[in-house]
Amino acid sequence: MNDATKRPNRPALALHVPEPPFRPGDTPDFSSIKVPPAGEAPRPDVAAEAEETFPLVTHLVRVLDDSGNAVGAWDPKLDPDTLRKMLRDMKTVRTFDDRMYRAQRQGKTSFYMKCTGEEAIAVAAATAMDPEDMHFPTYRQQGLLVARGYPLKTMMCQIYSNAEDPVKGRQLPIMYSDKKHGFFSISGNLGTQYPQAVGWAMASAIKGDSRICMGWIGDGATAEGDFHNAMTFATVYQAPVILAVVNNQWAISSFSGIAGAEQATFASRAVGYGMAGLRVDGNDALAVYAAVKWASERARTNNGPTLIEFFTYRAEGHSTSDDPTGYRAKGEAEQWPLGDPIARLKAHLVALGEWDDERDAALDAELDATVRAAQKEAEAVGTLPDQGFENIPSMFDDVFADTPWHLKEQCEQSLAEAREFLGHEPK
Amino acid sequence: MSSEVKTTGRNMIEAINDAHRVMMAKDPDIVVFGEDVGFFGGVFRATAGLQKEFGKTRCFDAPISEGGIVGTAVGMAAYGLKPVIEIQFADYIYPGYDQIVSEVARIRYRTAGEWTMPMVIRSPYGGGIFGGQTHSQSPEALFTHIAGIKTVIPSNPYDAKGLLIAAIEDPDPVVFFEPKRIYNGPFDGHHDRPVTPWSKHALSAVPDGHYTVPLGKANIVREGEALTILTYGTMVHVSLAAVEENGIDAEVIDLRTLVPLDIETIEESIKKTGRCLVVQEATKTSGFGAELAALVQERCFYHLEAPVERVTGWDTPYPHAYEWIYFPGPIRMKNALKKVMAA
């Protein structure tokens, strides 16, 4: 650089590069995080002007207090069966995650991503919405499928890319898709689903339908242009959509400050667009349920979209390809001030007298057996190392509705190659 | 065409506008949106009158956000609508490129057909209008390279309406590039001569109502024996003029659809003529012409009497003042024809 362009009478400019508070070797201490007491946040009417929610974008909607009691205006007053169903679904997700993580380590598949610590968010959101509402998820909302009763075996078949994989071995593990369960096809490209969710909601409004839609994104991906695109379109057309930001503090190795969290909450993005916004304790299943219910009623009554930031913590690595000890302090998840979502919901049910340790242990054992059984069934169909030589022509299907000549030619060529490699006719 | 079909003289814009009208009346799931597309009817008037006729929820203005336009269209198609969206200039399609390439093109494949993307992305494209760098580009190769997208480029009003209707009815996503140089009349590359309006051209007799020009079918616009010209868009007219001016009995093929390509018509013609000239406005390196030249070489090698030549734009950004040095016009055409015929 040319020194002649510098002016000695001016202070040298300094670039700010955000750093997380703790790195490997540090002792994590989250006492600086402001956690308001449960029950403190006011609950506006669902038809309130967006600006009435603006104080809530820096607050934290919390229902469950430290003793497991549900308090305040946001208490959704759920019946014990619904609470138990949510607990069961959250535990199923965690059990499923653990087994599939291990399956990847055993070489049965190439890849897996857990959502440990974030189970309450997708499960409670699915519970709060109607079954016919649509979700545009990221790769960390497997709780939506579990809560909506999608077969665990089918999820596993997708993970193993086997003959019963609904997407025919074309997608990476966990990139589920199921129209019937209102779960839009997951894309590897971050943020793209956000404006798509808005478009789906616009379509529902164009047709005078009553269904609404929920779009999902992580804290890191809010930096994508599609976040802005979605927020703009959602407010311009007052689309009946709920836009969720799951702020789990980490985007692979980058802490949320790299996505812009140092100066403002993600929920506060809503303010500039004129959209209703809520910031919610993501480890509090009741708060998540109540916020999604509020936003869905708002959307359903043509009162416009809502941005909800779910404040949580990614308790484990980003994926099976990631080792978080390389960039963050050990023990952060244990120090996290909002605790564990499953333990908190359990404590609530116990406080209500609707649950106890015995039933909890029995449920754990039951879910372990259920997930194991599903895994056994899925593995009987096949695991990844055995895949890829059955029905080779299917690889060329669905690029277009009809297969054009150039793909037909390439299909013949690939079959000839497979024949040469296998030494026999491919199946 | 049956003699009973009523036709109306239309330029390309009017033909495109009519295709929208015919399809919106026929299919209530079609929605049309884009920048300035609603009340105003589009900066080129392609959607004029549609909002008035079909209402604000069928045809509406969009924020200046190509990523948002394509992204919301994906969600609408996922719901079950058929979006026909406009990107104001092809030069501005890039903010929507991630949605087109990573989403629109792949959703049928990645969901094993559970979800499909029956949408049309219309965009004015091409040069010859002193549009400079960002109102002249021909980015078709960026789309023909993407598996799962069909790319269509009409060259006259009759085809424009028939192809657009076929594109809207097609179950796959179609990128529909409209050569804006020939919206009002065919352009033969002689910028120093007055433009002839479409009304003096037979292909401006556009049938009223519904008809289609099939996707994936090329059109032999001039039969000949001496060589085959493979081209599309504005360059169809530049090629036709060059052939007449140079007295060469060329077969001129208007490809109309680049993907899927009408390989049969191409092979048949080149096996007859033994020579091939590929003509495109776009920059040369890795352009669609390179794919055409490679296909001809692979499939017709023993019928070729000369190397396949390419007439293209230069490998520079599209310049303003140098419009007529950049644009592949009559002189570039003449020299290329001479070269192919001499070999």
PDB file of N, CA, C and O in Angstrom, chain A residues 253-302:
ATOM      1  N   SER A 253     -17.867 -23.191  13.206  1.00  0.00           N
ATOM      2  CA  SER A 253     -16.887 -22.708  14.185  1.00  0.00           C
ATOM      3  C   SER A 253     -17.037 -21.225  14.491  1.00  0.00           C
ATOM      4  O   SER A 253     -16.306 -20.685  15.319  1.00  0.00           O
ATOM      5  N   SER A 254     -17.960 -20.563  13.769  1.00  0.00           N
ATOM      6  CA  SER A 254     -18.104 -19.113  13.955  1.00  0.00           C
ATOM      7  C   SER A 254     -19.161 -18.829  15.010  1.00  0.00           C
ATOM      8  O   SER A 254     -20.296 -19.308  14.896  1.00  0.00           O
ATOM      9  N   PHE A 255     -18.825 -18.028  15.994  1.00  0.00           N
ATOM     10  CA  PHE A 255     -19.820 -17.697  17.016  1.00  0.00           C
ATOM     11  C   PHE A 255     -20.790 -16.656  16.455  1.00  0.00           C
ATOM     12  O   PHE A 255     -20.535 -16.042  15.415  1.00  0.00           O
ATOM     13  N   SER A 256     -21.926 -16.488  17.128  1.00  0.00           N
ATOM     14  CA  SER A 256     -23.009 -15.683  16.557  1.00  0.00           C
ATOM     15  C   SER A 256     -22.594 -14.229  16.300  1.00  0.00           C
ATOM     16  O   SER A 256     -23.216 -13.548  15.484  1.00  0.00           O
ATOM     17  N   GLY A 257     -21.537 -13.762  16.964  1.00  0.00           N
ATOM     18  CA  GLY A 257     -21.053 -12.406  16.711  1.00  0.00           C
ATOM     19  C   GLY A 257     -20.616 -12.207  15.266  1.00  0.00           C
ATOM     20  O   GLY A 257     -20.737 -11.108  14.709  1.00  0.00           O
ATOM     21  N   ILE A 258     -20.146 -13.264  14.642  1.00  0.00           N
ATOM     22  CA  ILE A 258     -19.725 -13.171  13.239  1.00  0.00           C
ATOM     23  C   ILE A 258     -20.943 -13.004  12.325  1.00  0.00           C
ATOM     24  O   ILE A 258     -20.849 -12.526  11.200  1.00  0.00           O
ATOM     25  N   ALA A 259     -22.110 -13.391  12.811  1.00  0.00           N
ATOM     26  CA  ALA A 259     -23.346 -13.185  12.042  1.00  0.00           C
ATOM     27  C   ALA A 259     -24.028 -11.872  12.423  1.00  0.00           C
ATOM     28  O   ALA A 259     -25.072 -11.538  11.868  1.00  0.00           O
ATOM     29  N   GLY A 260     -23.451 -11.139  13.357  1.00  0.00           N
ATOM     30  CA  GLY A 260     -24.026  -9.833  13.703  1.00  0.00           C
ATOM     31  C   GLY A 260     -24.730  -9.777  15.039  1.00  0.00           C
ATOM     32  O   GLY A 260     -25.470  -8.833  15.315  1.00  0.00           O
ATOM     33  N   ALA A 261     -24.498 -10.755  15.921  1.00  0.00           N
ATOM     34  CA  ALA A 261     -25.241 -10.791  17.183  1.00  0.00           C
ATOM     35  C   ALA A 261     -24.640  -9.894  18.270  1.00  0.00           C
ATOM     36  O   ALA A 261     -25.260  -9.695  19.305  1.00  0.00           O
ATOM     37  N   GLU A 262     -23.435  -9.368  18.033  1.00  0.00           N
ATOM     38  CA  GLU A 262     -22.804  -8.563  19.089  1.00  0.00           C
ATOM     39  C   GLU A 262     -23.573  -7.287  19.387  1.00  0.00           C
ATOM     40  O   GLU A 262     -23.654  -6.849  20.533  1.00  0.00           O
ATOM     41  N   GLN A 263     -24.108  -6.652  18.363  1.00  0.00           N
ATOM     42  CA  GLN A 263     -24.716  -5.343  18.529  1.00  0.00           C
ATOM     43  C   GLN A 263     -26.230  -5.398  18.684  1.00  0.00           C
ATOM     44  O   GLN A 263     -26.821  -4.440  19.163  1.00  0.00           O
ATOM     45  N   ALA A 264     -26.840  -6.474  18.233  1.00  0.00           N
ATOM     46  CA  ALA A 264     -28.308  -6.538  18.273  1.00  0.00           C
ATOM     47  C   ALA A 264     -28.763  -7.988  18.267  1.00  0.00           C
ATOM     48  O   ALA A 264     -28.101  -8.845  17.689  1.00  0.00           O
ATOM     49  N   THR A 265     -29.901  -8.264  18.886  1.00  0.00           N
ATOM     50  CA  THR A 265     -30.457  -9.620  18.852  1.00  0.00           C
ATOM     51  C   THR A 265     -30.960  -9.915  17.442  1.00  0.00           C
ATOM     52  O   THR A 265     -31.234  -8.996  16.660  1.00  0.00           O
ATOM     53  N   PHE A 266     -31.082 -11.177  17.130  1.00  0.00           N
ATOM     54  CA  PHE A 266     -31.637 -11.536  15.815  1.00  0.00           C
ATOM     55  C   PHE A 266     -33.107 -11.143  15.733  1.00  0.00           C
ATOM     56  O   PHE A 266     -33.585 -10.732  14.681  1.00  0.00           O
ATOM     57  N   ALA A 267     -33.810 -11.248  16.850  1.00  0.00           N
ATOM     58  CA  ALA A 267     -35.233 -10.844  16.850  1.00  0.00           C
ATOM     59  C   ALA A 267     -35.381  -9.371  16.484  1.00  0.00           C
ATOM     60  O   ALA A 267     -36.349  -8.973  15.842  1.00  0.00           O
ATOM     61  N   SER A 268     -34.366  -8.575  16.856  1.00  0.00           N
ATOM     62  CA  SER A 268     -34.485  -7.133  16.590  1.00  0.00           C
ATOM     63  C   SER A 268     -34.411  -6.818  15.106  1.00  0.00           C
ATOM     64  O   SER A 268     -34.747  -5.712  14.689  1.00  0.00           O
ATOM     65  N   ARG A 269     -33.987  -7.765  14.283  1.00  0.00           N
ATOM     66  CA  ARG A 269     -34.046  -7.552  12.818  1.00  0.00           C
ATOM     67  C   ARG A 269     -35.487  -7.250  12.399  1.00  0.00           C
ATOM     68  O   ARG A 269     -35.712  -6.561  11.410  1.00  0.00           O
ATOM     69  N   ALA A 270     -36.454  -7.804  13.110  1.00  0.00           N
ATOM     70  CA  ALA A 270     -37.867  -7.615  12.753  1.00  0.00           C
ATOM     71  C   ALA A 270     -38.253  -6.136  12.720  1.00  0.00           C
ATOM     72  O   ALA A 270     -39.042  -5.706  11.880  1.00  0.00           O
ATOM     73  N   VAL A 271     -37.668  -5.377  13.624  1.00  0.00           N
ATOM     74  CA  VAL A 271     -38.094  -3.986  13.817  1.00  0.00           C
ATOM     75  C   VAL A 271     -37.925  -3.166  12.542  1.00  0.00           C
ATOM     76  O   VAL A 271     -38.829  -2.439  12.125  1.00  0.00           O
ATOM     77  N   GLY A 272     -36.768  -3.292  11.904  1.00  0.00           N
ATOM     78  CA  GLY A 272     -36.482  -2.490  10.713  1.00  0.00           C
ATOM     79  C   GLY A 272     -37.395  -2.813   9.543  1.00  0.00           C
ATOM     80  O   GLY A 272     -37.583  -1.988   8.648  1.00  0.00           O
ATOM     81  N   TYR A 273     -37.918  -4.016   9.532  1.00  0.00           N
ATOM     82  CA  TYR A 273     -38.843  -4.409   8.453  1.00  0.00           C
ATOM     83  C   TYR A 273     -40.292  -4.095   8.816  1.00  0.00           C
ATOM     84  O   TYR A 273     -41.181  -4.271   8.006  1.00  0.00           O
ATOM     85  N   GLY A 274     -40.510  -3.683  10.065  1.00  0.00           N
ATOM     86  CA  GLY A 274     -41.886  -3.428  10.501  1.00  0.00           C
ATOM     87  C   GLY A 274     -42.660  -4.704  10.767  1.00  0.00           C
ATOM     88  O   GLY A 274     -43.877  -4.757  10.635  1.00  0.00           O
ATOM     89  N   MET A 275     -41.932  -5.748  11.132  1.00  0.00           N
ATOM     90  CA  MET A 275     -42.567  -7.046  11.374  1.00  0.00           C
ATOM     91  C   MET A 275     -42.645  -7.299  12.874  1.00  0.00           C
ATOM     92  O   MET A 275     -41.766  -6.874  13.617  1.00  0.00           O
ATOM     93  N   ALA A 276     -43.679  -8.003  13.313  1.00  0.00           N
ATOM     94  CA  ALA A 276     -43.745  -8.391  14.715  1.00  0.00           C
ATOM     95  C   ALA A 276     -42.558  -9.291  15.028  1.00  0.00           C
ATOM     96  O   ALA A 276     -42.154 -10.110  14.198  1.00  0.00           O
ATOM     97  N   GLY A 277     -41.995  -9.130  16.219  1.00  0.00           N
ATOM     98  CA  GLY A 277     -40.840  -9.931  16.589  1.00  0.00           C
ATOM     99  C   GLY A 277     -40.939 -10.424  18.021  1.00  0.00           C
ATOM    100  O   GLY A 277     -41.480  -9.744  18.894  1.00  0.00           O
ATOM    101  N   LEU A 278     -40.420 -11.624  18.243  1.00  0.00           N
ATOM    102  CA  LEU A 278     -40.373 -12.192  19.594  1.00  0.00           C
ATOM    103  C   LEU A 278     -39.014 -12.835  19.799  1.00  0.00           C
ATOM    104  O   LEU A 278     -38.456 -13.422  18.873  1.00  0.00           O
ATOM    105  N   ARG A 279     -38.489 -12.718  21.007  1.00  0.00           N
ATOM    106  CA  ARG A 279     -37.266 -13.444  21.363  1.00  0.00           C
ATOM    107  C   ARG A 279     -37.650 -14.397  22.480  1.00  0.00           C
ATOM    108  O   ARG A 279     -38.246 -13.986  23.483  1.00  0.00           O
ATOM    109  N   VAL A 280     -37.352 -15.667  22.267  1.00  0.00           N
ATOM    110  CA  VAL A 280     -37.940 -16.720  23.099  1.00  0.00           C
ATOM    111  C   VAL A 280     -36.858 -17.648  23.631  1.00  0.00           C
ATOM    112  O   VAL A 280     -35.904 -17.982  22.910  1.00  0.00           O
ATOM    113  N   ASP A 281     -37.004 -18.065  24.865  1.00  0.00           N
ATOM    114  CA  ASP A 281     -36.155 -19.097  25.466  1.00  0.00           C
ATOM    115  C   ASP A 281     -36.373 -20.401  24.683  1.00  0.00           C
ATOM    116  O   ASP A 281     -37.417 -21.033  24.808  1.00  0.00           O
ATOM    117  N   GLY A 282     -35.390 -20.774  23.891  1.00  0.00           N
ATOM    118  CA  GLY A 282     -35.540 -21.942  23.019  1.00  0.00           C
ATOM    119  C   GLY A 282     -35.423 -23.262  23.756  1.00  0.00           C
ATOM    120  O   GLY A 282     -35.674 -24.317  23.177  1.00  0.00           O
ATOM    121  N   ASN A 283     -35.030 -23.221  25.015  1.00  0.00           N
ATOM    122  CA  ASN A 283     -34.933 -24.461  25.792  1.00  0.00           C
ATOM    123  C   ASN A 283     -36.137 -24.654  26.702  1.00  0.00           C
ATOM    124  O   ASN A 283     -36.143 -25.518  27.566  1.00  0.00           O
ATOM    125  N   ASP A 284     -37.119 -23.802  26.497  1.00  0.00           N
ATOM    126  CA  ASP A 284     -38.354 -23.833  27.267  1.00  0.00           C
ATOM    127  C   ASP A 284     -39.484 -24.223  26.311  1.00  0.00           C
ATOM    128  O   ASP A 284     -39.987 -23.395  25.543  1.00  0.00           O
ATOM    129  N   ALA A 285     -39.853 -25.491  26.328  1.00  0.00           N
ATOM    130  CA  ALA A 285     -40.831 -26.000  25.352  1.00  0.00           C
ATOM    131  C   ALA A 285     -42.150 -25.236  25.419  1.00  0.00           C
ATOM    132  O   ALA A 285     -42.794 -25.019  24.395  1.00  0.00           O
ATOM    133  N   LEU A 286     -42.520 -24.798  26.621  1.00  0.00           N
ATOM    134  CA  LEU A 286     -43.796 -24.081  26.747  1.00  0.00           C
ATOM    135  C   LEU A 286     -43.720 -22.690  26.132  1.00  0.00           C
ATOM    136  O   LEU A 286     -44.673 -22.219  25.506  1.00  0.00           O
ATOM    137  N   ALA A 287     -42.578 -22.051  26.311  1.00  0.00           N
ATOM    138  CA  ALA A 287     -42.399 -20.719  25.707  1.00  0.00           C
ATOM    139  C   ALA A 287     -42.391 -20.828  24.187  1.00  0.00           C
ATOM    140  O   ALA A 287     -42.975 -19.997  23.481  1.00  0.00           O
ATOM    141  N   VAL A 288     -41.711 -21.859  23.683  1.00  0.00           N
ATOM    142  CA  VAL A 288     -41.667 -22.062  22.230  1.00  0.00           C
ATOM    143  C   VAL A 288     -43.090 -22.300  21.709  1.00  0.00           C
ATOM    144  O   VAL A 288     -43.529 -21.665  20.746  1.00  0.00           O
ATOM    145  N   TYR A 289     -43.805 -23.186  22.393  1.00  0.00           N
ATOM    146  CA  TYR A 289     -45.174 -23.490  21.982  1.00  0.00           C
ATOM    147  C   TYR A 289     -46.022 -22.211  21.977  1.00  0.00           C
ATOM    148  O   TYR A 289     -46.720 -21.913  20.999  1.00  0.00           O
ATOM    149  N   ALA A 290     -45.928 -21.475  23.061  1.00  0.00           N
ATOM    150  CA  ALA A 290     -46.784 -20.282  23.208  1.00  0.00           C
ATOM    151  C   ALA A 290     -46.469 -19.239  22.144  1.00  0.00           C
ATOM    152  O   ALA A 290     -47.373 -18.617  21.566  1.00  0.00           O
ATOM    153  N   ALA A 291     -45.186 -19.059  21.848  1.00  0.00           N
ATOM    154  CA  ALA A 291     -44.790 -18.047  20.858  1.00  0.00           C
ATOM    155  C   ALA A 291     -45.253 -18.450  19.464  1.00  0.00           C
ATOM    156  O   ALA A 291     -45.769 -17.620  18.694  1.00  0.00           O
ATOM    157  N   VAL A 292     -45.081 -19.724  19.130  1.00  0.00           N
ATOM    158  CA  VAL A 292     -45.485 -20.184  17.797  1.00  0.00           C
ATOM    159  C   VAL A 292     -47.007 -20.128  17.666  1.00  0.00           C
ATOM    160  O   VAL A 292     -47.546 -19.750  16.633  1.00  0.00           O
ATOM    161  N   LYS A 293     -47.702 -20.476  18.755  1.00  0.00           N
ATOM    162  CA  LYS A 293     -49.164 -20.411  18.743  1.00  0.00           C
ATOM    163  C   LYS A 293     -49.617 -18.960  18.513  1.00  0.00           C
ATOM    164  O   LYS A 293     -50.518 -18.701  17.707  1.00  0.00           O
ATOM    165  N   TRP A 294     -48.971 -18.046  19.225  1.00  0.00           N
ATOM    166  CA  TRP A 294     -49.313 -16.619  19.090  1.00  0.00           C
ATOM    167  C   TRP A 294     -49.092 -16.166  17.651  1.00  0.00           C
ATOM    168  O   TRP A 294     -49.966 -15.556  17.023  1.00  0.00           O
ATOM    169  N   ALA A 295     -47.916 -16.493  17.117  1.00  0.00           N
ATOM    170  CA  ALA A 295     -47.576 -16.058  15.749  1.00  0.00           C
ATOM    171  C   ALA A 295     -48.480 -16.735  14.724  1.00  0.00           C
ATOM    172  O   ALA A 295     -48.844 -16.133  13.704  1.00  0.00           O
ATOM    173  N   SER A 296     -48.857 -17.992  14.989  1.00  0.00           N
ATOM    174  CA  SER A 296     -49.698 -18.684  14.008  1.00  0.00           C
ATOM    175  C   SER A 296     -51.110 -18.106  14.015  1.00  0.00           C
ATOM    176  O   SER A 296     -51.723 -17.935  12.964  1.00  0.00           O
ATOM    177  N   GLU A 297     -51.605 -17.747  15.202  1.00  0.00           N
ATOM    178  CA  GLU A 297     -52.938 -17.119  15.255  1.00  0.00           C
ATOM    179  C   GLU A 297     -52.903 -15.753  14.576  1.00  0.00           C
ATOM    180  O   GLU A 297     -53.837 -15.357  13.878  1.00  0.00           O
ATOM    181  N   ARG A 298     -51.809 -15.062  14.765  1.00  0.00           N
ATOM    182  CA  ARG A 298     -51.617 -13.767  14.106  1.00  0.00           C
ATOM    183  C   ARG A 298     -51.641 -13.938  12.579  1.00  0.00           C
ATOM    184  O   ARG A 298     -52.340 -13.212  11.861  1.00  0.00           O
ATOM    185  N   ALA A 299     -50.896 -14.932  12.100  1.00  0.00           N
ATOM    186  CA  ALA A 299     -50.834 -15.177  10.650  1.00  0.00           C
ATOM    187  C   ALA A 299     -52.205 -15.603  10.116  1.00  0.00           C
ATOM    188  O   ALA A 299     -52.663 -15.121   9.078  1.00  0.00           O
ATOM    189  N   ARG A 300     -52.860 -16.483  10.853  1.00  0.00           N
ATOM    190  CA  ARG A 300     -54.147 -17.019  10.404  1.00  0.00           C
ATOM    191  C   ARG A 300     -55.237 -15.965  10.307  1.00  0.00           C
ATOM    192  O   ARG A 300     -56.212 -16.125   9.587  1.00  0.00           O
ATOM    193  N   THR A 301     -55.099 -14.904  11.085  1.00  0.00           N
ATOM    194  CA  THR A 301     -56.132 -13.870  11.082  1.00  0.00           C
ATOM    195  C   THR A 301     -55.709 -12.655  10.264  1.00  0.00           C
ATOM    196  O   THR A 301     -56.190 -11.541  10.476  1.00  0.00           O
ATOM    197  N   ASN A 302     -54.777 -12.893   9.315  1.00  0.00           N
ATOM    198  CA  ASN A 302     -54.333 -11.834   8.403  1.00  0.00           C
ATOM    199  C   ASN A 302     -53.742 -10.629   9.115  1.00  0.00           C
ATOM    200  O   ASN A 302     -53.881  -9.494   8.648  1.00  0.00           O
TER     201      ASN A 302
END
